[in-house]
Amino acid sequence: MVAAGNNLPTAVLAGGCFWCVQADFEKLPGVVQVISGYSGGRGENPTYENYADKGFVEAVRVTYDPAKVSYQQLLDYFWRHVDPTDRGGQFVDRGPQYRSVIFYRDQEQKRLAEASKQALAKSGHFSKPIVTDILPLTNFYPAEDYHQDYSQKNPVRYKYYRWNSGRDQFLQKAWGAGHAAADPPGDPKYTKPSDADLRRKLTPLQYKVTQQEGTEPPFQNEYADNKREGIYVDIVSGEPLFSSLDKYDSGTGWPSFTKPLEPGDIVEKEDRHLFTVRTEVRSKYGDSHLGHVFKDGPPPTGLRYCMNSAALRFIPKEDLEKAGYGKYLKLFEGSKAVKK
């Protein structure tokens, strides 16, 4: 690994034995440096002999180049290298000092971590609950020198330990052979522009809806009556959200869908505005307010995703390929839209 730059961002992540987590993240393009250490405990200067007694966990500090890899991509990569359903440790290593944790440095890292965790849970990839902790970063102490780059300094011992830990066996079962390279972590295309850029790019209504949780008027909006085939993407980030195949006339005056196109790109949050409890729907990468979901929809889901047209951009079927969404063309081969 090359020397870390002074101004590059960092992420602190815990996923069991830091020998393994360090070795895994050093393989990710865009990562500049990975340091094994201890985080989240009491007192100062923990050692390998006492860190567990002080409440620390084994963690790594990842320094990365945001021009090459984003924090969101680090999170996606992290989930594919841990068992997020294990509250008692990781693989053969047992105890709270080995549990999985995402330590956030600021509110943006917290938002992305919580959204990522919720998306994984909602994806149904694991049958058990996702129990990885998301905690504020209060400290990080580098581990002793002999722990740094252990996989390179002691390759035979490391490989023997890693195989017998059960880590790779679990990951292959959970994600398939070659899990680390099966899919690129995240998608750098789907990012949230700066607020200044959003104010230039969006109309006043689009900004109010997506950034200030506003609501457009019913019936007097762009897509409530749109019956063309295609998909709907986030007006902010471009991430795919809904398909015309799941759109139906709910009679409410807003575009309504029975399910998302990509469930993992939808984040649901409790909304207590307007003196009632509703479920808000936001986009994962753009963090745009989209609308709300209700349990009064038609079969097969019984759900009504009631969206704001101002939060969406429609890509007609015939433009999917040139707009970069060609993989969704196959959805429209001989399919029919949902009817009320």
mmCIF file of C-alpha atoms in Angstrom:
data_model
loop_
_atom_site.group_PDB
_atom_site.id
_atom_site.type_symbol
_atom_site.label_atom_id
_atom_site.label_comp_id
_atom_site.label_asym_id
_atom_site.label_seq_id
_atom_site.Cartn_x
_atom_site.Cartn_y
_atom_site.Cartn_z
ATOM 1 C CA MET A 1 0.000 0.000 0.000
ATOM 2 C CA VAL A 2 1.190 3.541 -0.718
ATOM 3 C CA ALA A 3 1.478 6.213 1.953
ATOM 4 C CA ALA A 4 -1.812 7.845 2.906
ATOM 5 C CA GLY A 5 -2.404 11.460 1.935
ATOM 6 C CA ASN A 6 -3.099 13.987 4.686
ATOM 7 C CA ASN A 7 -6.453 15.097 3.313
ATOM 8 C CA LEU A 8 -7.968 11.795 2.239
ATOM 9 C CA PRO A 9 -11.123 10.579 4.034
ATOM 10 C CA THR A 10 -11.168 7.530 6.265
ATOM 11 C CA ALA A 11 -13.653 4.865 7.328
ATOM 12 C CA VAL A 12 -13.415 2.755 10.486
ATOM 13 C CA LEU A 13 -14.973 -0.702 10.208
ATOM 14 C CA ALA A 14 -14.979 -3.805 12.377
ATOM 15 C CA GLY A 15 -15.566 -7.259 10.960
ATOM 16 C CA GLY A 16 -13.915 -9.733 13.279
ATOM 17 C CA CYS A 17 -10.218 -10.578 13.085
ATOM 18 C CA PHE A 18 -8.473 -7.459 11.826
ATOM 19 C CA TRP A 19 -5.855 -9.526 9.993
ATOM 20 C CA CYS A 20 -8.587 -10.652 7.587
ATOM 21 C CA VAL A 21 -10.424 -7.351 7.290
ATOM 22 C CA GLN A 22 -7.181 -5.500 6.578
ATOM 23 C CA ALA A 23 -6.184 -8.023 3.912
ATOM 24 C CA ASP A 24 -9.609 -7.830 2.253
ATOM 25 C CA PHE A 25 -9.758 -4.024 2.073
ATOM 26 C CA GLU A 26 -6.209 -3.724 0.770
ATOM 27 C CA LYS A 27 -7.453 -5.489 -2.368
ATOM 28 C CA LEU A 28 -10.139 -2.887 -3.106
ATOM 29 C CA PRO A 29 -9.158 -0.386 -5.853
ATOM 30 C CA GLY A 30 -9.104 3.163 -4.520
ATOM 31 C CA VAL A 31 -8.056 2.174 -1.010
ATOM 32 C CA VAL A 32 -4.782 3.899 -0.125
ATOM 33 C CA GLN A 33 -4.012 2.518 3.325
ATOM 34 C CA VAL A 34 -5.513 0.102 5.871
ATOM 35 C CA ILE A 35 -4.421 0.096 9.518
ATOM 36 C CA SER A 36 -5.430 -2.598 12.019
ATOM 37 C CA GLY A 37 -6.413 -1.298 15.435
ATOM 38 C CA TYR A 38 -8.817 -1.046 18.328
ATOM 39 C CA SER A 39 -11.927 1.144 18.482
ATOM 40 C CA GLY A 40 -14.977 1.901 20.584
ATOM 41 C CA GLY A 41 -13.640 1.171 24.064
ATOM 42 C CA ARG A 42 -12.780 2.973 27.318
ATOM 43 C CA GLY A 43 -9.452 4.454 28.292
ATOM 44 C CA GLU A 44 -6.355 5.066 26.232
ATOM 45 C CA ASN A 45 -3.685 3.050 24.469
ATOM 46 C CA PRO A 46 -5.224 -0.421 24.538
ATOM 47 C CA THR A 47 -2.993 -3.400 23.816
ATOM 48 C CA TYR A 48 -3.717 -6.823 22.382
ATOM 49 C CA GLU A 49 -3.607 -8.167 25.942
ATOM 50 C CA ASN A 50 -6.241 -5.809 27.396
ATOM 51 C CA TYR A 51 -8.321 -4.281 24.572
ATOM 52 C CA ALA A 52 -11.233 -6.685 25.067
ATOM 53 C CA ASP A 53 -11.413 -5.971 28.799
ATOM 54 C CA LYS A 54 -11.656 -2.257 28.029
ATOM 55 C CA GLY A 55 -14.579 -2.745 25.631
ATOM 56 C CA PHE A 56 -12.682 -2.207 22.380
ATOM 57 C CA VAL A 57 -13.307 -4.170 19.196
ATOM 58 C CA GLU A 58 -10.818 -5.159 16.542
ATOM 59 C CA ALA A 59 -11.252 -2.698 13.679
ATOM 60 C CA VAL A 60 -9.493 -1.240 10.669
ATOM 61 C CA ARG A 61 -9.068 2.357 9.556
ATOM 62 C CA VAL A 62 -9.407 2.577 5.790
ATOM 63 C CA THR A 63 -7.967 5.610 4.023
ATOM 64 C CA TYR A 64 -9.380 5.934 0.525
ATOM 65 C CA ASP A 65 -9.357 8.121 -2.547
ATOM 66 C CA PRO A 66 -12.949 9.338 -3.124
ATOM 67 C CA ALA A 67 -12.158 9.921 -6.796
ATOM 68 C CA LYS A 68 -11.738 6.161 -7.173
ATOM 69 C CA VAL A 69 -13.977 4.620 -4.510
ATOM 70 C CA SER A 70 -16.802 6.130 -2.471
ATOM 71 C CA TYR A 71 -17.811 5.569 1.137
ATOM 72 C CA GLN A 72 -20.952 3.863 -0.174
ATOM 73 C CA GLN A 73 -18.795 1.443 -2.135
ATOM 74 C CA LEU A 74 -16.746 0.708 0.980
ATOM 75 C CA LEU A 75 -19.971 -0.186 2.788
ATOM 76 C CA ASP A 76 -21.135 -2.458 -0.015
ATOM 77 C CA TYR A 77 -17.753 -4.187 0.028
ATOM 78 C CA PHE A 78 -17.854 -4.475 3.829
ATOM 79 C CA TRP A 79 -21.191 -6.338 3.840
ATOM 80 C CA ARG A 80 -19.748 -8.944 1.465
ATOM 81 C CA HIS A 81 -16.857 -9.704 3.806
ATOM 82 C CA VAL A 82 -18.576 -10.176 7.162
ATOM 83 C CA ASP A 83 -21.449 -12.109 8.698
ATOM 84 C CA PRO A 84 -23.841 -9.246 9.537
ATOM 85 C CA THR A 85 -26.261 -11.627 11.292
ATOM 86 C CA ASP A 86 -23.810 -12.704 14.039
ATOM 87 C CA ARG A 87 -24.136 -10.670 17.232
ATOM 88 C CA GLY A 88 -21.695 -12.802 19.233
ATOM 89 C CA GLY A 89 -18.536 -12.357 17.146
ATOM 90 C CA GLN A 90 -17.380 -13.331 13.674
ATOM 91 C CA PHE A 91 -16.899 -16.913 12.496
ATOM 92 C CA VAL A 92 -14.541 -18.871 14.802
ATOM 93 C CA ASP A 93 -13.716 -15.769 16.901
ATOM 94 C CA ARG A 94 -16.279 -15.314 19.651
ATOM 95 C CA GLY A 95 -16.954 -12.425 21.984
ATOM 96 C CA PRO A 96 -18.079 -8.783 21.651
ATOM 97 C CA GLN A 97 -14.545 -7.708 20.713
ATOM 98 C CA TYR A 98 -15.029 -9.506 17.402
ATOM 99 C CA ARG A 99 -18.523 -8.269 16.527
ATOM 100 C CA SER A 100 -19.183 -6.305 13.329
ATOM 101 C CA VAL A 101 -19.465 -2.523 13.668
ATOM 102 C CA ILE A 102 -19.571 0.470 11.341
ATOM 103 C CA PHE A 103 -18.107 3.493 13.154
ATOM 104 C CA TYR A 104 -19.252 6.774 11.613
ATOM 105 C CA ARG A 105 -17.239 10.001 11.681
ATOM 106 C CA ASP A 106 -20.061 12.391 10.771
ATOM 107 C CA GLN A 107 -23.763 12.521 10.030
ATOM 108 C CA GLU A 108 -23.284 11.762 6.339
ATOM 109 C CA GLN A 109 -21.419 8.548 7.116
ATOM 110 C CA LYS A 110 -24.146 7.699 9.637
ATOM 111 C CA ARG A 111 -26.885 8.293 7.049
ATOM 112 C CA LEU A 112 -25.176 6.174 4.435
ATOM 113 C CA ALA A 113 -24.431 3.377 6.919
ATOM 114 C CA GLU A 114 -28.011 3.225 8.196
ATOM 115 C CA ALA A 115 -29.424 3.302 4.661
ATOM 116 C CA SER A 116 -27.009 0.583 3.552
ATOM 117 C CA LYS A 117 -27.902 -1.629 6.504
ATOM 118 C CA GLN A 118 -31.618 -1.152 5.885
ATOM 119 C CA ALA A 119 -31.209 -1.935 2.190
ATOM 120 C CA LEU A 120 -29.383 -5.173 2.995
ATOM 121 C CA ALA A 121 -32.080 -6.180 5.460
ATOM 122 C CA LYS A 122 -34.837 -5.379 2.991
ATOM 123 C CA SER A 123 -33.140 -7.267 0.181
ATOM 124 C CA GLY A 124 -33.885 -10.566 1.932
ATOM 125 C CA HIS A 125 -30.407 -11.864 1.138
ATOM 126 C CA PHE A 126 -30.102 -13.144 4.696
ATOM 127 C CA SER A 127 -32.922 -14.935 6.497
ATOM 128 C CA LYS A 128 -31.713 -13.704 9.899
ATOM 129 C CA PRO A 129 -31.834 -10.065 11.127
ATOM 130 C CA ILE A 130 -28.945 -7.744 10.268
ATOM 131 C CA VAL A 131 -27.378 -6.966 13.663
ATOM 132 C CA THR A 132 -24.220 -5.039 12.750
ATOM 133 C CA ASP A 133 -23.886 -2.032 15.066
ATOM 134 C CA ILE A 134 -23.646 1.522 13.707
ATOM 135 C CA LEU A 135 -21.858 3.661 16.294
ATOM 136 C CA PRO A 136 -20.158 7.084 16.507
ATOM 137 C CA LEU A 137 -16.396 6.949 16.219
ATOM 138 C CA THR A 138 -14.939 7.998 19.563
ATOM 139 C CA ASN A 139 -11.432 6.628 19.214
ATOM 140 C CA PHE A 140 -9.106 4.479 17.153
ATOM 141 C CA TYR A 141 -5.739 3.168 18.317
ATOM 142 C CA PRO A 142 -3.428 1.391 15.850
ATOM 143 C CA ALA A 143 -2.566 -2.142 16.897
ATOM 144 C CA GLU A 144 0.942 -3.353 17.538
ATOM 145 C CA ASP A 145 3.338 -3.470 14.594
ATOM 146 C CA TYR A 146 3.305 -7.254 14.405
ATOM 147 C CA HIS A 147 -0.440 -7.146 13.637
ATOM 148 C CA GLN A 148 -0.041 -4.754 10.669
ATOM 149 C CA ASP A 149 -0.135 -6.493 7.275
ATOM 150 C CA TYR A 150 -0.067 -9.840 9.052
ATOM 151 C CA SER A 151 -1.227 -11.640 5.914
ATOM 152 C CA GLN A 152 1.906 -10.455 4.083
ATOM 153 C CA LYS A 153 4.381 -10.918 6.933
ATOM 154 C CA ASN A 154 3.133 -14.386 7.892
ATOM 155 C CA PRO A 155 1.404 -15.801 4.784
ATOM 156 C CA VAL A 156 1.456 -19.454 5.857
ATOM 157 C CA ARG A 157 0.112 -18.850 9.350
ATOM 158 C CA TYR A 158 -2.440 -16.369 8.006
ATOM 159 C CA LYS A 159 -3.793 -18.731 5.357
ATOM 160 C CA TYR A 160 -3.994 -21.553 7.897
ATOM 161 C CA TYR A 161 -5.890 -19.347 10.361
ATOM 162 C CA ARG A 162 -8.216 -17.895 7.733
ATOM 163 C CA TRP A 163 -9.195 -21.270 6.326
ATOM 164 C CA ASN A 164 -9.888 -22.735 9.744
ATOM 165 C CA SER A 165 -11.855 -19.659 10.835
ATOM 166 C CA GLY A 166 -14.703 -20.552 8.455
ATOM 167 C CA ARG A 167 -14.816 -16.999 7.068
ATOM 168 C CA ASP A 168 -14.375 -17.808 3.388
ATOM 169 C CA GLN A 169 -16.607 -20.869 3.578
ATOM 170 C CA PHE A 170 -19.416 -18.684 4.953
ATOM 171 C CA LEU A 171 -18.863 -15.917 2.412
ATOM 172 C CA GLN A 172 -18.847 -18.345 -0.505
ATOM 173 C CA LYS A 173 -22.081 -19.877 0.702
ATOM 174 C CA ALA A 174 -23.676 -16.484 1.274
ATOM 175 C CA TRP A 175 -22.525 -14.763 -1.917
ATOM 176 C CA GLY A 176 -21.346 -17.532 -4.244
ATOM 177 C CA ALA A 177 -17.921 -18.569 -5.465
ATOM 178 C CA GLY A 178 -15.648 -15.625 -6.096
ATOM 179 C CA HIS A 179 -17.864 -13.477 -3.908
ATOM 180 C CA ALA A 180 -15.400 -10.615 -3.616
ATOM 181 C CA ALA A 181 -15.383 -10.052 -7.364
ATOM 182 C CA ALA A 182 -18.924 -11.136 -8.150
ATOM 183 C CA ASP A 183 -20.254 -7.601 -8.391
ATOM 184 C CA PRO A 184 -18.619 -4.193 -8.221
ATOM 185 C CA PRO A 185 -19.343 -2.607 -4.830
ATOM 186 C CA GLY A 186 -22.061 -0.052 -5.365
ATOM 187 C CA ASP A 187 -22.363 2.065 -8.476
ATOM 188 C CA PRO A 188 -20.418 5.327 -8.730
ATOM 189 C CA LYS A 189 -22.967 6.638 -11.238
ATOM 190 C CA TYR A 190 -25.554 7.097 -8.524
ATOM 191 C CA THR A 191 -24.362 9.906 -6.281
ATOM 192 C CA LYS A 192 -25.899 12.981 -4.709
ATOM 193 C CA PRO A 193 -24.646 16.299 -6.136
ATOM 194 C CA SER A 194 -23.805 19.242 -3.886
ATOM 195 C CA ASP A 195 -26.608 21.469 -2.671
ATOM 196 C CA ALA A 196 -25.419 24.261 -4.960
ATOM 197 C CA ASP A 197 -25.576 21.930 -7.951
ATOM 198 C CA LEU A 198 -29.021 20.713 -6.945
ATOM 199 C CA ARG A 199 -30.360 24.265 -6.746
ATOM 200 C CA ARG A 200 -29.080 24.873 -10.277
ATOM 201 C CA LYS A 201 -30.275 21.541 -11.664
ATOM 202 C CA LEU A 202 -33.722 21.193 -10.094
ATOM 203 C CA THR A 203 -36.861 23.260 -10.441
ATOM 204 C CA PRO A 204 -38.105 24.923 -7.234
ATOM 205 C CA LEU A 205 -40.761 22.213 -6.869
ATOM 206 C CA GLN A 206 -38.291 19.371 -7.457
ATOM 207 C CA TYR A 207 -35.951 20.838 -4.843
ATOM 208 C CA LYS A 208 -38.761 21.343 -2.327
ATOM 209 C CA VAL A 209 -39.994 17.770 -2.741
ATOM 210 C CA THR A 210 -36.662 15.926 -2.772
ATOM 211 C CA GLN A 211 -34.663 18.053 -0.331
ATOM 212 C CA GLN A 212 -37.313 19.494 1.985
ATOM 213 C CA GLU A 213 -39.832 16.611 2.116
ATOM 214 C CA GLY A 214 -42.434 18.604 0.207
ATOM 215 C CA THR A 215 -45.531 17.246 -1.563
ATOM 216 C CA GLU A 216 -46.698 18.233 -5.021
ATOM 217 C CA PRO A 217 -50.396 18.815 -5.817
ATOM 218 C CA PRO A 218 -52.408 15.700 -6.708
ATOM 219 C CA PHE A 219 -53.534 15.230 -10.317
ATOM 220 C CA GLN A 220 -51.564 18.328 -11.397
ATOM 221 C CA ASN A 221 -48.238 16.572 -11.826
ATOM 222 C CA GLU A 222 -46.253 15.020 -14.648
ATOM 223 C CA TYR A 223 -46.620 11.267 -14.204
ATOM 224 C CA ALA A 224 -49.931 10.556 -12.447
ATOM 225 C CA ASP A 225 -51.540 9.684 -15.782
ATOM 226 C CA ASN A 226 -48.438 8.500 -17.618
ATOM 227 C CA LYS A 227 -49.177 5.128 -19.262
ATOM 228 C CA ARG A 228 -46.018 4.719 -21.356
ATOM 229 C CA GLU A 229 -43.714 1.761 -20.802
ATOM 230 C CA GLY A 230 -40.411 2.474 -19.121
ATOM 231 C CA ILE A 231 -38.790 3.035 -15.757
ATOM 232 C CA TYR A 232 -38.718 5.865 -13.233
ATOM 233 C CA VAL A 233 -35.385 7.016 -11.771
ATOM 234 C CA ASP A 234 -34.399 9.454 -9.037
ATOM 235 C CA ILE A 235 -34.359 13.002 -10.447
ATOM 236 C CA VAL A 236 -31.323 13.685 -8.214
ATOM 237 C CA SER A 237 -29.065 10.652 -8.614
ATOM 238 C CA GLY A 238 -30.510 8.699 -11.556
ATOM 239 C CA GLU A 239 -30.770 5.455 -9.580
ATOM 240 C CA PRO A 240 -33.578 3.158 -10.882
ATOM 241 C CA LEU A 241 -36.627 3.162 -8.608
ATOM 242 C CA PHE A 242 -39.858 1.968 -10.236
ATOM 243 C CA SER A 243 -41.187 0.332 -13.397
ATOM 244 C CA SER A 244 -44.289 1.136 -15.415
ATOM 245 C CA LEU A 245 -45.095 -2.590 -15.139
ATOM 246 C CA ASP A 246 -45.859 -2.050 -11.461
ATOM 247 C CA LYS A 247 -47.686 1.264 -11.881
ATOM 248 C CA TYR A 248 -51.434 1.458 -11.398
ATOM 249 C CA ASP A 249 -54.216 4.033 -11.079
ATOM 250 C CA SER A 250 -54.780 4.443 -7.352
ATOM 251 C CA GLY A 251 -57.220 7.326 -7.803
ATOM 252 C CA THR A 252 -55.122 9.531 -5.509
ATOM 253 C CA GLY A 253 -53.695 11.812 -8.178
ATOM 254 C CA TRP A 254 -50.083 10.735 -7.629
ATOM 255 C CA PRO A 255 -48.103 8.054 -9.508
ATOM 256 C CA SER A 256 -48.524 4.813 -7.563
ATOM 257 C CA PHE A 257 -46.650 1.512 -7.734
ATOM 258 C CA THR A 258 -47.091 -1.897 -6.132
ATOM 259 C CA LYS A 259 -43.360 -2.445 -5.577
ATOM 260 C CA PRO A 260 -39.950 -0.913 -6.264
ATOM 261 C CA LEU A 261 -37.888 -1.854 -9.291
ATOM 262 C CA GLU A 262 -34.791 -2.293 -7.109
ATOM 263 C CA PRO A 263 -35.837 -2.919 -3.470
ATOM 264 C CA GLY A 264 -32.261 -2.399 -2.322
ATOM 265 C CA ASP A 265 -32.309 1.184 -3.631
ATOM 266 C CA ILE A 266 -35.310 2.144 -1.506
ATOM 267 C CA VAL A 267 -35.001 3.298 2.112
ATOM 268 C CA GLU A 268 -38.058 3.442 4.365
ATOM 269 C CA LYS A 269 -38.247 5.637 7.461
ATOM 270 C CA GLU A 270 -40.890 6.397 10.065
ATOM 271 C CA ASP A 271 -42.522 9.777 9.420
ATOM 272 C CA ARG A 272 -44.439 11.460 12.274
ATOM 273 C CA HIS A 273 -45.332 14.683 10.475
ATOM 274 C CA LEU A 274 -48.963 15.745 10.026
ATOM 275 C CA PHE A 275 -49.946 14.306 13.432
ATOM 276 C CA THR A 276 -49.843 10.714 12.225
ATOM 277 C CA VAL A 277 -47.333 7.921 11.656
ATOM 278 C CA ARG A 278 -46.515 7.102 8.048
ATOM 279 C CA THR A 279 -43.670 5.342 6.250
ATOM 280 C CA GLU A 280 -41.537 7.698 4.218
ATOM 281 C CA VAL A 281 -39.759 6.418 1.097
ATOM 282 C CA ARG A 282 -36.318 7.789 0.162
ATOM 283 C CA SER A 283 -33.707 6.822 -2.419
ATOM 284 C CA LYS A 284 -30.588 5.041 -1.194
ATOM 285 C CA TYR A 285 -27.857 6.947 -3.037
ATOM 286 C CA GLY A 286 -29.505 10.317 -3.667
ATOM 287 C CA ASP A 287 -31.254 10.442 -0.261
ATOM 288 C CA SER A 288 -34.196 12.065 -2.047
ATOM 289 C CA HIS A 289 -37.598 12.229 -0.445
ATOM 290 C CA LEU A 290 -39.819 10.335 -2.891
ATOM 291 C CA GLY A 291 -43.158 9.898 -1.126
ATOM 292 C CA HIS A 292 -44.742 7.334 1.196
ATOM 293 C CA VAL A 293 -45.782 3.689 1.149
ATOM 294 C CA PHE A 294 -49.194 2.509 2.362
ATOM 295 C CA LYS A 295 -50.705 -0.917 2.971
ATOM 296 C CA ASP A 296 -53.815 -0.372 0.842
ATOM 297 C CA GLY A 297 -52.518 -1.399 -2.583
ATOM 298 C CA PRO A 298 -53.664 -4.153 -4.946
ATOM 299 C CA PRO A 299 -52.252 -7.695 -5.201
ATOM 300 C CA PRO A 300 -49.716 -9.164 -5.307
ATOM 301 C CA THR A 301 -47.999 -6.967 -2.696
ATOM 302 C CA GLY A 302 -50.912 -5.113 -1.107
ATOM 303 C CA LEU A 303 -48.706 -2.013 -1.074
ATOM 304 C CA ARG A 304 -49.125 1.427 -2.574
ATOM 305 C CA TYR A 305 -45.910 3.323 -3.165
ATOM 306 C CA CYS A 306 -47.355 6.821 -3.552
ATOM 307 C CA MET A 307 -44.654 8.927 -5.196
ATOM 308 C CA ASN A 308 -44.146 12.546 -6.195
ATOM 309 C CA SER A 309 -43.644 13.069 -9.918
ATOM 310 C CA ALA A 310 -41.253 15.898 -9.031
ATOM 311 C CA ALA A 311 -38.869 13.358 -7.471
ATOM 312 C CA LEU A 312 -38.820 11.172 -10.578
ATOM 313 C CA ARG A 313 -37.507 11.166 -14.124
ATOM 314 C CA PHE A 314 -39.177 8.844 -16.619
ATOM 315 C CA ILE A 315 -37.053 6.870 -19.097
ATOM 316 C CA PRO A 316 -39.255 5.421 -21.874
ATOM 317 C CA LYS A 317 -38.620 1.846 -22.959
ATOM 318 C CA GLU A 318 -37.196 2.860 -26.310
ATOM 319 C CA ASP A 319 -34.587 5.117 -24.623
ATOM 320 C CA LEU A 320 -33.383 2.696 -21.958
ATOM 321 C CA GLU A 321 -30.342 1.494 -23.872
ATOM 322 C CA LYS A 322 -28.963 4.892 -24.802
ATOM 323 C CA ALA A 323 -29.710 6.281 -21.334
ATOM 324 C CA GLY A 324 -27.609 3.563 -19.707
ATOM 325 C CA TYR A 325 -30.451 1.393 -18.397
ATOM 326 C CA GLY A 326 -30.381 -1.268 -21.097
ATOM 327 C CA LYS A 327 -30.452 -4.158 -18.628
ATOM 328 C CA TYR A 328 -34.105 -3.355 -17.896
ATOM 329 C CA LEU A 329 -35.263 -3.842 -21.495
ATOM 330 C CA LYS A 330 -35.886 -7.540 -20.877
ATOM 331 C CA LEU A 331 -38.589 -6.644 -18.344
ATOM 332 C CA PHE A 332 -40.826 -5.400 -21.113
ATOM 333 C CA GLU A 333 -40.712 -8.487 -23.313
ATOM 334 C CA GLY A 334 -44.305 -9.707 -23.341
ATOM 335 C CA SER A 335 -45.209 -8.131 -20.001
ATOM 336 C CA LYS A 336 -48.330 -6.247 -19.055
ATOM 337 C CA ALA A 337 -48.686 -3.393 -16.600
ATOM 338 C CA VAL A 338 -50.530 -3.781 -13.292
ATOM 339 C CA LYS A 339 -54.169 -2.690 -13.465
ATOM 340 C CA LYS A 340 -56.326 -1.390 -10.686
#
